[in-house]
PDB file of C-alpha atoms in Angstrom:
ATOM      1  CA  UNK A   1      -5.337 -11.468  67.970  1.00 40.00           C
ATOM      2  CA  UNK A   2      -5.155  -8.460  65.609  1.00 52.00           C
ATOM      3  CA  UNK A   3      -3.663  -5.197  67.229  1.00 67.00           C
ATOM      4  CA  UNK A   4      -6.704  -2.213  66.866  1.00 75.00           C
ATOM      5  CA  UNK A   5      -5.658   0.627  64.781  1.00 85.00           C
ATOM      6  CA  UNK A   6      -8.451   3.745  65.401  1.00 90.00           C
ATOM      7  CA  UNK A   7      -8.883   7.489  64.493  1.00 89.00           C
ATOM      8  CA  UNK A   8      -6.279   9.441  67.092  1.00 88.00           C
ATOM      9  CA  UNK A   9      -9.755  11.441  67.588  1.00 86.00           C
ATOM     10  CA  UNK A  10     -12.516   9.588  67.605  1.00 92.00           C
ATOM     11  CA  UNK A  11     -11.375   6.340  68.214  1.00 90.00           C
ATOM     12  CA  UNK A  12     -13.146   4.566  65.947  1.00 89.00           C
ATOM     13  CA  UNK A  13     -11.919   1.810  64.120  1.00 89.00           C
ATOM     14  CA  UNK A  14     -10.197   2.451  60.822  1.00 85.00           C
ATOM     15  CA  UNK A  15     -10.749  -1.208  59.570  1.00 86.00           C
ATOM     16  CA  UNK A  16     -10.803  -1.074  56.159  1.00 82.00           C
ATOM     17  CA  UNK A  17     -11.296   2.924  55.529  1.00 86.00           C
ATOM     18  CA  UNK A  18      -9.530   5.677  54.604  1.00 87.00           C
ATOM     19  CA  UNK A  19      -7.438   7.622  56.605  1.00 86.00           C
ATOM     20  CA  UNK A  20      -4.833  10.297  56.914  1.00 87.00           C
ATOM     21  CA  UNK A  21      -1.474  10.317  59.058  1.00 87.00           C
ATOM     22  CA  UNK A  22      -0.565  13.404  60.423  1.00 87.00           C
ATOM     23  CA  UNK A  23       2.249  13.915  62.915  1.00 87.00           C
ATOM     24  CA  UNK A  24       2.556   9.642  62.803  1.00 87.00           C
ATOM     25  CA  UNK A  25      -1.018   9.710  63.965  1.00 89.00           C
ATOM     26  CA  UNK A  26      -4.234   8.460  61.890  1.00 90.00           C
ATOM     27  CA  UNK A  27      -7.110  10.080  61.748  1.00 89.00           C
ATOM     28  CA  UNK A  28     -10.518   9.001  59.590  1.00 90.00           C
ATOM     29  CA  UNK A  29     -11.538  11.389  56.683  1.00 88.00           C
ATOM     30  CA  UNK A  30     -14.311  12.978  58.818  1.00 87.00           C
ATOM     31  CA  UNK A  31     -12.483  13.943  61.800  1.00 91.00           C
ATOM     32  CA  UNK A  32      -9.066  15.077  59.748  1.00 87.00           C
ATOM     33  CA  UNK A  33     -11.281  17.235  57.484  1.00 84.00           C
ATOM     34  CA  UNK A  34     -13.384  18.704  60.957  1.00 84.00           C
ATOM     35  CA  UNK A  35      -9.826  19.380  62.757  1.00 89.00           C
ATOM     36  CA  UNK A  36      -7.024  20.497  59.933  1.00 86.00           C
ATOM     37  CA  UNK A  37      -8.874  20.932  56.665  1.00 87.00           C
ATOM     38  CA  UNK A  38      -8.521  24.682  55.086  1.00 90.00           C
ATOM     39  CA  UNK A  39     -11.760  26.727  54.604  1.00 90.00           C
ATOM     40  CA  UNK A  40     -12.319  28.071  50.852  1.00 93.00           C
ATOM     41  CA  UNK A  41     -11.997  32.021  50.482  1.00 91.00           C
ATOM     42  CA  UNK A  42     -14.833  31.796  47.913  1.00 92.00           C
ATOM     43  CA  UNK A  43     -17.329  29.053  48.874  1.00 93.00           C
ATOM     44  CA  UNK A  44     -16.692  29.234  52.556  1.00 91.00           C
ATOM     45  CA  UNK A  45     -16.525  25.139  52.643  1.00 89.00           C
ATOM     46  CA  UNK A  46     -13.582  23.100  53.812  1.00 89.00           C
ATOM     47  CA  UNK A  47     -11.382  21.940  51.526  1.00 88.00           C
ATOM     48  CA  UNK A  48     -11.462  18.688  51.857  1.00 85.00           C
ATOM     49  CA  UNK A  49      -9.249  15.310  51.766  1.00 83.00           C
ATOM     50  CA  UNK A  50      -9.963  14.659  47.738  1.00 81.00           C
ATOM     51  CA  UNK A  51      -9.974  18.142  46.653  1.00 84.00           C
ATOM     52  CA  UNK A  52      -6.881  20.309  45.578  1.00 88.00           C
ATOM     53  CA  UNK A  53      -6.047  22.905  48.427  1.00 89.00           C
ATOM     54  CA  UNK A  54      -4.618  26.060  45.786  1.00 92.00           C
ATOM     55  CA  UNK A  55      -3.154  29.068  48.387  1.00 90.00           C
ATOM     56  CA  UNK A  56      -1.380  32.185  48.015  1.00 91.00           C
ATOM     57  CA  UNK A  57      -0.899  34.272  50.616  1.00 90.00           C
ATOM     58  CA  UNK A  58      -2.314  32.090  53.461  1.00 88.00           C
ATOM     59  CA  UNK A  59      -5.796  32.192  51.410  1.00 92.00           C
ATOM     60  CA  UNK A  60      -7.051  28.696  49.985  1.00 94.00           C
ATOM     61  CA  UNK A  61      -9.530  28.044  47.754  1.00 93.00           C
ATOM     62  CA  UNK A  62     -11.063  24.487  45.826  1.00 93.00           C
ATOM     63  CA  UNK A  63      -9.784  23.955  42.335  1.00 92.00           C
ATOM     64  CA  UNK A  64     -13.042  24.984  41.026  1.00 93.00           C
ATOM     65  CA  UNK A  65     -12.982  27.980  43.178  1.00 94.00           C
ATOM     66  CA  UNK A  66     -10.239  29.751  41.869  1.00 95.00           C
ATOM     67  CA  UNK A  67     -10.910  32.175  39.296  1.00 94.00           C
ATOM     68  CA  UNK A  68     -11.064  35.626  38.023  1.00 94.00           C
ATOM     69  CA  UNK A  69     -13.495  37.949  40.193  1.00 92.00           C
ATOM     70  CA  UNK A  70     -14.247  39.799  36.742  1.00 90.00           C
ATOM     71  CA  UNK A  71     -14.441  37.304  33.805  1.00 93.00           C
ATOM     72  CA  UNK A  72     -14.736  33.823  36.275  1.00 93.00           C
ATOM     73  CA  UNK A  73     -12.570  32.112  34.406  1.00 94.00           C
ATOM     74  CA  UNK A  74     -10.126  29.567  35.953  1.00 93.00           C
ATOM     75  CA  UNK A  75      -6.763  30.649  37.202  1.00 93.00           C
ATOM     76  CA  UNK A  76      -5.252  27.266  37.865  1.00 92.00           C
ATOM     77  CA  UNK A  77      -1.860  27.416  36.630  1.00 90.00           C
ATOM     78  CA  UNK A  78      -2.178  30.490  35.254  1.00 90.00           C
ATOM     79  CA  UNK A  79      -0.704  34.111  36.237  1.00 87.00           C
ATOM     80  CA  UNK A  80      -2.722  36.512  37.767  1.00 88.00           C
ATOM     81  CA  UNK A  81      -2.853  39.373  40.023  1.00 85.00           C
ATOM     82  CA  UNK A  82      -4.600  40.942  43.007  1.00 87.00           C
ATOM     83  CA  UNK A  83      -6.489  44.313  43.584  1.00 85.00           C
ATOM     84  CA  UNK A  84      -8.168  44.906  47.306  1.00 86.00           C
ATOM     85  CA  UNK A  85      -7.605  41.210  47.864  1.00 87.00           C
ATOM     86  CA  UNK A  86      -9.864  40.190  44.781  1.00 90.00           C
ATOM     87  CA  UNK A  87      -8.125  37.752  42.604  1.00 91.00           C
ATOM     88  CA  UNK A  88      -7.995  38.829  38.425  1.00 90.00           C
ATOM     89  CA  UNK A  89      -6.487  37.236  35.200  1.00 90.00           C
ATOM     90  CA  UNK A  90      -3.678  39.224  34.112  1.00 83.00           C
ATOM     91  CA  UNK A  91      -5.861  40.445  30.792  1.00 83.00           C
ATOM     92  CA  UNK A  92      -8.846  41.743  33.776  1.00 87.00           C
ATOM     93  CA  UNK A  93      -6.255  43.354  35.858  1.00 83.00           C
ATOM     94  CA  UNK A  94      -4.855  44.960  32.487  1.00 79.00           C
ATOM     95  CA  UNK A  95      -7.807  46.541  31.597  1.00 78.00           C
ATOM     96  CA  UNK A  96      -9.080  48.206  34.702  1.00 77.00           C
ATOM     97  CA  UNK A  97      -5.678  48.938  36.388  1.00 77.00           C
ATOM     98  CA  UNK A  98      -2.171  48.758  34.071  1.00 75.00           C
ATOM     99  CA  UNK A  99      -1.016  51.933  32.506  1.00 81.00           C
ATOM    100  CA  UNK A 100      -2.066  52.627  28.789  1.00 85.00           C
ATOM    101  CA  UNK A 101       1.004  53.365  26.359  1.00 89.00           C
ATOM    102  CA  UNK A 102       1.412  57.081  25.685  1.00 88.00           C
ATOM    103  CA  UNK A 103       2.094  56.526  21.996  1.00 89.00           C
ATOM    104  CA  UNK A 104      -0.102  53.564  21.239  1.00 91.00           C
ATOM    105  CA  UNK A 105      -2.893  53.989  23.517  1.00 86.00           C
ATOM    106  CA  UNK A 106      -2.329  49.955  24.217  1.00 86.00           C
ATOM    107  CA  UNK A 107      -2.612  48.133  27.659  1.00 81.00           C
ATOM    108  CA  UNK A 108       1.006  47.973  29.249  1.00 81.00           C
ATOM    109  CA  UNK A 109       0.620  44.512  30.110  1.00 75.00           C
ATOM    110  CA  UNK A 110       1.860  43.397  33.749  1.00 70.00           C
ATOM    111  CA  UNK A 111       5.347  41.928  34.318  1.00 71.00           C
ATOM    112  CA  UNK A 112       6.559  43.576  30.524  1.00 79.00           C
ATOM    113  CA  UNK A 113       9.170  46.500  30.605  1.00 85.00           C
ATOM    114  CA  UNK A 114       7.853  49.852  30.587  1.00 84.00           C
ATOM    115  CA  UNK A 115       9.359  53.322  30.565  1.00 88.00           C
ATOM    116  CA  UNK A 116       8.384  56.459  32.728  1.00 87.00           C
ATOM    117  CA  UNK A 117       9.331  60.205  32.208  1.00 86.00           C
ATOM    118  CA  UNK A 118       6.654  62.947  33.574  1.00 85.00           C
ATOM    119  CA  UNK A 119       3.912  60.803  34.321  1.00 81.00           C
ATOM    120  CA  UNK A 120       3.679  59.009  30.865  1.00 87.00           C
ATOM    121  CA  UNK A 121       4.690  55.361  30.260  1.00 88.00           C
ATOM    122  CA  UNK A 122       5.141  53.673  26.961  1.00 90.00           C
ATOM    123  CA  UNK A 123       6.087  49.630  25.788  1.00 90.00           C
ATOM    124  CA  UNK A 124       9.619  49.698  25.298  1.00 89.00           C
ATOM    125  CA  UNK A 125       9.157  49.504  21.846  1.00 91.00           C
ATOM    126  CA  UNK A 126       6.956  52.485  21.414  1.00 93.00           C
ATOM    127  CA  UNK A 127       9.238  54.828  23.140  1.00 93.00           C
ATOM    128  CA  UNK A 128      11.224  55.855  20.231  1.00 93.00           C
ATOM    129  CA  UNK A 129      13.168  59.050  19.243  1.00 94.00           C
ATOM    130  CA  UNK A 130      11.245  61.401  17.147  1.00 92.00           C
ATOM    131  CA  UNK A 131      14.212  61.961  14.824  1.00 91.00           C
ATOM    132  CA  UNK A 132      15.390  58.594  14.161  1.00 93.00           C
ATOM    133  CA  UNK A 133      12.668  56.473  15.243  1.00 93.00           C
ATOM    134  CA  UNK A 134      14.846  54.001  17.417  1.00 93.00           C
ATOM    135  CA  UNK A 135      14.062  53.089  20.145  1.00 92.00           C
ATOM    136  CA  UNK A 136      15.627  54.770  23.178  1.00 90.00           C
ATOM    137  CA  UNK A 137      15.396  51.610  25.486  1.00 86.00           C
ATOM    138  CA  UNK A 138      17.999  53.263  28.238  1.00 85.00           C
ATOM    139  CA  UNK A 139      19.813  55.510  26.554  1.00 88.00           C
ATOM    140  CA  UNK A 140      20.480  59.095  27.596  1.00 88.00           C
ATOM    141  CA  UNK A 141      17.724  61.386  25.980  1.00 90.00           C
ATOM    142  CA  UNK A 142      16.414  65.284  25.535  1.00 87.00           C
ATOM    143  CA  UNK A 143      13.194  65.969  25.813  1.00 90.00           C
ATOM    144  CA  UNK A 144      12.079  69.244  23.035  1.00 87.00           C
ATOM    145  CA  UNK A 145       8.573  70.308  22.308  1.00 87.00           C
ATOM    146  CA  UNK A 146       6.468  67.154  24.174  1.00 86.00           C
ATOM    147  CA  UNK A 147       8.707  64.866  22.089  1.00 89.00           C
ATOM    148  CA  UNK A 148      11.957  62.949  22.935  1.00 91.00           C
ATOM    149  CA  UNK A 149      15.328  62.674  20.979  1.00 91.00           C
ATOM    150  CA  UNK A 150      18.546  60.667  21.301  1.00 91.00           C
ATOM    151  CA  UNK A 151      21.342  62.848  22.388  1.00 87.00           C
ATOM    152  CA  UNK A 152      22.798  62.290  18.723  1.00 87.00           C
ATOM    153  CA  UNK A 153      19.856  63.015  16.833  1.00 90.00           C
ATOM    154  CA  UNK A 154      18.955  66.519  19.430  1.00 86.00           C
ATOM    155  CA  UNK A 155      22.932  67.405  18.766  1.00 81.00           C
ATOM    156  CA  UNK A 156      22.179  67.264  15.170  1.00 83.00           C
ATOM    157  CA  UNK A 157      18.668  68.642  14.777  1.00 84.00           C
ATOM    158  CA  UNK A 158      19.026  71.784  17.766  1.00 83.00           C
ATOM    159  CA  UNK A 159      22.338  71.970  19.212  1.00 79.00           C
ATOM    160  CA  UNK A 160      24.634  75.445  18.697  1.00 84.00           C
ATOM    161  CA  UNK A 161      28.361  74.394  17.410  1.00 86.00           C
ATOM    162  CA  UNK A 162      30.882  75.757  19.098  1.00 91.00           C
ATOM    163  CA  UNK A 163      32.606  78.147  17.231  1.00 89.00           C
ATOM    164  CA  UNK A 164      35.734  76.889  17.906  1.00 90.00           C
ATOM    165  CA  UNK A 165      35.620  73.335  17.886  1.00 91.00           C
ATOM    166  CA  UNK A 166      32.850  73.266  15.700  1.00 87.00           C
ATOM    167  CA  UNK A 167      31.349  70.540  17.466  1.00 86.00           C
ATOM    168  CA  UNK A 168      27.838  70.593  19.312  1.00 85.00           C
ATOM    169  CA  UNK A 169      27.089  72.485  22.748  1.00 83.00           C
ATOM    170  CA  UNK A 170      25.005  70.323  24.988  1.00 75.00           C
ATOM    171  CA  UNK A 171      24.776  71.741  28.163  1.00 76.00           C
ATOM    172  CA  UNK A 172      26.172  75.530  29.407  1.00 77.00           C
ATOM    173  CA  UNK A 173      28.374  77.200  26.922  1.00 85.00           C
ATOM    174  CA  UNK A 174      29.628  80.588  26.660  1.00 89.00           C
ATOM    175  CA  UNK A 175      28.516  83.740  24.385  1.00 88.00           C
ATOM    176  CA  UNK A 176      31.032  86.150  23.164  1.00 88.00           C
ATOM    177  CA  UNK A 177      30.244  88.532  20.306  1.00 85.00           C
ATOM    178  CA  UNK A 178      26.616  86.910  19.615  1.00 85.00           C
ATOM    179  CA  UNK A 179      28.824  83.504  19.507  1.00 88.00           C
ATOM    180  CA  UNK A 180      28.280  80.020  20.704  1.00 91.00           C
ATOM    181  CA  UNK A 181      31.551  78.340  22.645  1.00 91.00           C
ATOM    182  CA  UNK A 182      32.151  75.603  24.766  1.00 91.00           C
ATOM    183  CA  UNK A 183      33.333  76.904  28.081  1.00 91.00           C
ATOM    184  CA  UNK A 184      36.954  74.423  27.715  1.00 90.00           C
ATOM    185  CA  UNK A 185      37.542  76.131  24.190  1.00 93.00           C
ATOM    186  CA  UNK A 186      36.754  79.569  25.830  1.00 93.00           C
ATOM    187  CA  UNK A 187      40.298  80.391  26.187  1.00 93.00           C
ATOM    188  CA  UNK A 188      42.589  83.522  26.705  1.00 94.00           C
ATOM    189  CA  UNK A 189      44.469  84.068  23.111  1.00 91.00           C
ATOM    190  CA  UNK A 190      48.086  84.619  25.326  1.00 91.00           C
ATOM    191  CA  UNK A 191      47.900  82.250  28.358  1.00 93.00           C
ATOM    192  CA  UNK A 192      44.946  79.359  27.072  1.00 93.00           C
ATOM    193  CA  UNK A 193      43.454  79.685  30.826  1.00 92.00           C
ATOM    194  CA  UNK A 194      39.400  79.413  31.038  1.00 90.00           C
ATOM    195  CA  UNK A 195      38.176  82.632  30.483  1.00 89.00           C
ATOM    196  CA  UNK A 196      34.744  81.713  31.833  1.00 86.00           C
ATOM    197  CA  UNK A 197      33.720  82.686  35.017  1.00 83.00           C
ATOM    198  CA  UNK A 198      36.190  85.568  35.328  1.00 86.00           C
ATOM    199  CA  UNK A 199      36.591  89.181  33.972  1.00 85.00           C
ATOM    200  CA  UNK A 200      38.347  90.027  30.407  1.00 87.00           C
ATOM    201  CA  UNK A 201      38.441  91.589  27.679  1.00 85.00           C
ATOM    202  CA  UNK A 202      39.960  91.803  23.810  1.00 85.00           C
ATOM    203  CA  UNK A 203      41.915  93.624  21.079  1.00 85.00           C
ATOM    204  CA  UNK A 204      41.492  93.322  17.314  1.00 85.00           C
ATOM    205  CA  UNK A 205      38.896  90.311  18.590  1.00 84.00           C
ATOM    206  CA  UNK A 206      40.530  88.260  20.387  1.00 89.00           C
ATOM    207  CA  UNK A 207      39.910  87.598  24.259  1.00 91.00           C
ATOM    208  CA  UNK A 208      42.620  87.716  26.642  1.00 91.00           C
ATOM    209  CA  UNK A 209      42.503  87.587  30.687  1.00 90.00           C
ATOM    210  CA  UNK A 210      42.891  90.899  32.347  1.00 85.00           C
ATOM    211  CA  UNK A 211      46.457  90.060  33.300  1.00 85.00           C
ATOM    212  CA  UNK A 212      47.760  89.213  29.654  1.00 89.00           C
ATOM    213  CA  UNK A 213      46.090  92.497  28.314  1.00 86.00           C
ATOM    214  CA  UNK A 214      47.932  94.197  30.727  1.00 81.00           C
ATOM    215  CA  UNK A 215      51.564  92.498  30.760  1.00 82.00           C
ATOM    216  CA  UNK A 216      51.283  92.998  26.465  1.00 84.00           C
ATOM    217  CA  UNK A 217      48.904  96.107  25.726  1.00 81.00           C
ATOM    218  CA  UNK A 218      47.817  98.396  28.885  1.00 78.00           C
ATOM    219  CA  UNK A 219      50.515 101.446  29.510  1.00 82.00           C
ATOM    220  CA  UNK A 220      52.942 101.402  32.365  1.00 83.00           C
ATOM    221  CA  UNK A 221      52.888 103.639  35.409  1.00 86.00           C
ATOM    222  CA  UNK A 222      55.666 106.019  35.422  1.00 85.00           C
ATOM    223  CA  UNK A 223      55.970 105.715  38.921  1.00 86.00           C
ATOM    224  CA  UNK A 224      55.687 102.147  39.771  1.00 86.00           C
ATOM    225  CA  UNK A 225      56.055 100.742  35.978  1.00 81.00           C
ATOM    226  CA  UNK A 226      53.358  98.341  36.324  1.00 80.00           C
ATOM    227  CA  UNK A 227      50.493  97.873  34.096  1.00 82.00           C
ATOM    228  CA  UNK A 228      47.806 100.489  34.165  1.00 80.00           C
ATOM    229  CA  UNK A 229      44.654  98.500  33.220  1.00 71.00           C
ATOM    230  CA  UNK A 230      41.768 101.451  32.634  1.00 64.00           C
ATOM    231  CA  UNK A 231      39.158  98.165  33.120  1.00 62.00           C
ATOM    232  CA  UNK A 232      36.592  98.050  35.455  1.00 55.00           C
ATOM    233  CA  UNK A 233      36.338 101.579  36.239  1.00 58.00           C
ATOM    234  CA  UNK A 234      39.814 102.695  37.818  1.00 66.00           C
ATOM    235  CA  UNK A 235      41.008 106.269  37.396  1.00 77.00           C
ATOM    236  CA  UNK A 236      44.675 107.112  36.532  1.00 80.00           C
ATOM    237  CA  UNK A 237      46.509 110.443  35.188  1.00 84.00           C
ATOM    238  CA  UNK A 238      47.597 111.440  31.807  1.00 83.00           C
ATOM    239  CA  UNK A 239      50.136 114.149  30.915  1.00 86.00           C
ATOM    240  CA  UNK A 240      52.444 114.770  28.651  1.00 82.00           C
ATOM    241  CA  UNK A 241      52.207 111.234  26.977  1.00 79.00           C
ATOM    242  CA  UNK A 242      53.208 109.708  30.779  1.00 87.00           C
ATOM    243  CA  UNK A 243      50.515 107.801  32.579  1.00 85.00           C
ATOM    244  CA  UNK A 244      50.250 107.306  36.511  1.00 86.00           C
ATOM    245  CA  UNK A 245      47.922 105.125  39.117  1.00 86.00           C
ATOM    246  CA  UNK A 246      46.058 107.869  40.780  1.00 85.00           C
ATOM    247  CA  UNK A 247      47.651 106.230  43.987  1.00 85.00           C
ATOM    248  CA  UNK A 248      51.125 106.290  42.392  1.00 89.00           C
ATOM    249  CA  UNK A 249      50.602 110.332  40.973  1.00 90.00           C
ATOM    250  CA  UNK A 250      52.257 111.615  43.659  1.00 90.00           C
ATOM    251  CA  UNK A 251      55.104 114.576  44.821  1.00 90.00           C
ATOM    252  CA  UNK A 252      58.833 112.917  44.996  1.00 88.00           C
ATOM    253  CA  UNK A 253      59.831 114.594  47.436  1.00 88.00           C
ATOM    254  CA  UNK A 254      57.100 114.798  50.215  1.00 89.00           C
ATOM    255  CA  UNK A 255      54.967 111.717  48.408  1.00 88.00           C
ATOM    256  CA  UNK A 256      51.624 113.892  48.801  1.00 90.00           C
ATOM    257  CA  UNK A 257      49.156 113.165  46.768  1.00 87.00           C
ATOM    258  CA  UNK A 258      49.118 115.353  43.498  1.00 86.00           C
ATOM    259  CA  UNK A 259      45.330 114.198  42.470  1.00 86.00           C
ATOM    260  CA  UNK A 260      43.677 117.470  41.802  1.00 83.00           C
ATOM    261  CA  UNK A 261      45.769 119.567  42.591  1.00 85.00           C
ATOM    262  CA  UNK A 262      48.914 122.085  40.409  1.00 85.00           C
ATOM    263  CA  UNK A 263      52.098 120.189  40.143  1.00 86.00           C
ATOM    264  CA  UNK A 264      55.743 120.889  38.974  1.00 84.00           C
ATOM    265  CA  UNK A 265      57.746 118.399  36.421  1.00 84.00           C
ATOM    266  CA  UNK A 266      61.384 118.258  37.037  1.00 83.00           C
ATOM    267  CA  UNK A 267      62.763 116.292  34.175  1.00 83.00           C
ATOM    268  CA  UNK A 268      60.850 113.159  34.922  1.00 82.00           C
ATOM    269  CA  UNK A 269      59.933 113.823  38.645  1.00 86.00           C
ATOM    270  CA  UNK A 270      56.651 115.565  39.651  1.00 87.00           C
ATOM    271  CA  UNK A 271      56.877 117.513  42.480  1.00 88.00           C
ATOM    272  CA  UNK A 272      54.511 119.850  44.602  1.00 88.00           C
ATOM    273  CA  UNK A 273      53.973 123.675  44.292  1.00 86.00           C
ATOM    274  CA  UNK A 274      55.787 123.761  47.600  1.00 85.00           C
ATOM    275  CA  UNK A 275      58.521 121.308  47.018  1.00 85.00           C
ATOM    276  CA  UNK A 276      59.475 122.740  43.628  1.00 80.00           C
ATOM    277  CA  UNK A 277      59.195 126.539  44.332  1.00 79.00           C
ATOM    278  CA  UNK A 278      63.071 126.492  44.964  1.00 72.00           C
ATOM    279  CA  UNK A 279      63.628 124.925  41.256  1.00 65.00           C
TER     280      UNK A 279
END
């Protein structure tokens, strides 16, 4: 006698109709559709045994079922895209949502390259320097006047040349006598030390730091025979073609301070009224 083979659910015989296994059990078409079958996101109807179950996302929809929720048209096997859970061909979802090229006007189409800079995109290929007309791609650039430029073609077209070097200034730079320098060719004419950033000054045109100016041109205190610089606002004394720190101008005897007030000269030694009355 024949061994009974029925629906796992309903029990009825599966004699000679279709039927579906699931976990190594079989169930008839009417009860596997009732138990396990997926409901459609657009018709609202299970998706049945014979049909094509399409999902994304945990969604499912009938074969005929998926399409665009703007144009209708099918998006089996096609790309697409979502907005608010609504499905739309990539040329819909273009349209109403994808950024429009700043120099075309175009559709930036989804999934193609793009560049940004202050709100405005462009296709790769329309985002070109306004020199040249290459495109930039990503490559350093300057923006100038709402329009961009390879750092080549900006170096050419606006940059100052150093004076020095004679080669373009690109960022900072240094202005000495209504001229452009790079800060590294901004050098003292003795020592070659940066000069930017820090006091100096020049002779006959040329810059030097304060301390070269002073070791080769300032005039040395008589007292203390270093430099007397005159820069920045320091005071010193002057007489008789002898120069003196004001801190330094003082008697050589007692050491008081002669600043402002009568003083004797003893061959090359200043002295007080008091300490030179006896001369």
């Amino acid at each position: 006698m024949t061994e009974r083979y029925d629906c796992h659910y309903c029990k009825e015989s599966l004699f000679g109709k279709k039927y579906v296994l699931r976990e190594e059990n079989p169930y008839c078409v009417k009860c596997y559709e009732s138990l396990y079958s997926n409901s459609c996101e657009e018709c609202k109807k299970p998706i049945g045994c014979n049909s094509r179950d399409l999902s994304y996302k945990d969604r499912h929809w009938h074969e005929d079922c998926f399409k665009c929720f703007q144009c209708k048209r099918s998006l089996v096997d096609k790309p697409f895209s979502t907005k608010d859970e609504q499905l739309l061909c990539t040329e819909c979802y273009s349209n109403e949502y994808s950024s429009k090229c700043h120099d075309c006007k175009k559709t930036i189409m989804p999934g193609s390259r793009k560049m940004e800079h202050k709100g405005n995109s462009w296709h790769e290929t329309c985002f070109t320097c306004q020199r040249c007309q290459q495109p930039i791609g990503t490559k350093s650039f300057i923006p100038k006047d709402n329009h961009s430029y390879c750092v080549p073609c900006y170096e050419k077209q606006f940059a100052m040349q150093c004076i020095h070097c004679k080669k373009p200034i690109t960022t900072g730079g240094v202005t000495y006598r209504e001229q452009p320098w790079h800060k590294d060719c901004f050098l003292c004419t003795s020592c070659k030390q940066q000069l930017s950033g820090q006091r100096f000054t020049s002779r006959d045109d040329f810059a030097y730091c304060l301390n070269c100016f002073c070791n080769l041109y300032a005039k040395k205190c008589a007292s203390c025979t270093t430099p007397i610089s005159g820069l920045g606002g320091s005071k010193y004394i002057s007489f008789e073609e002898r120069q003196w720190h004001n801190d330094c101008f003082n008697c050589k005897k007692c050491s008081v301070s002669l600043v402002g007030r009568g003083f004797l000269t003893e061959r090359d030694d200043i002295l007080c009224p008091e300490c030179g009355k006896d001369i």
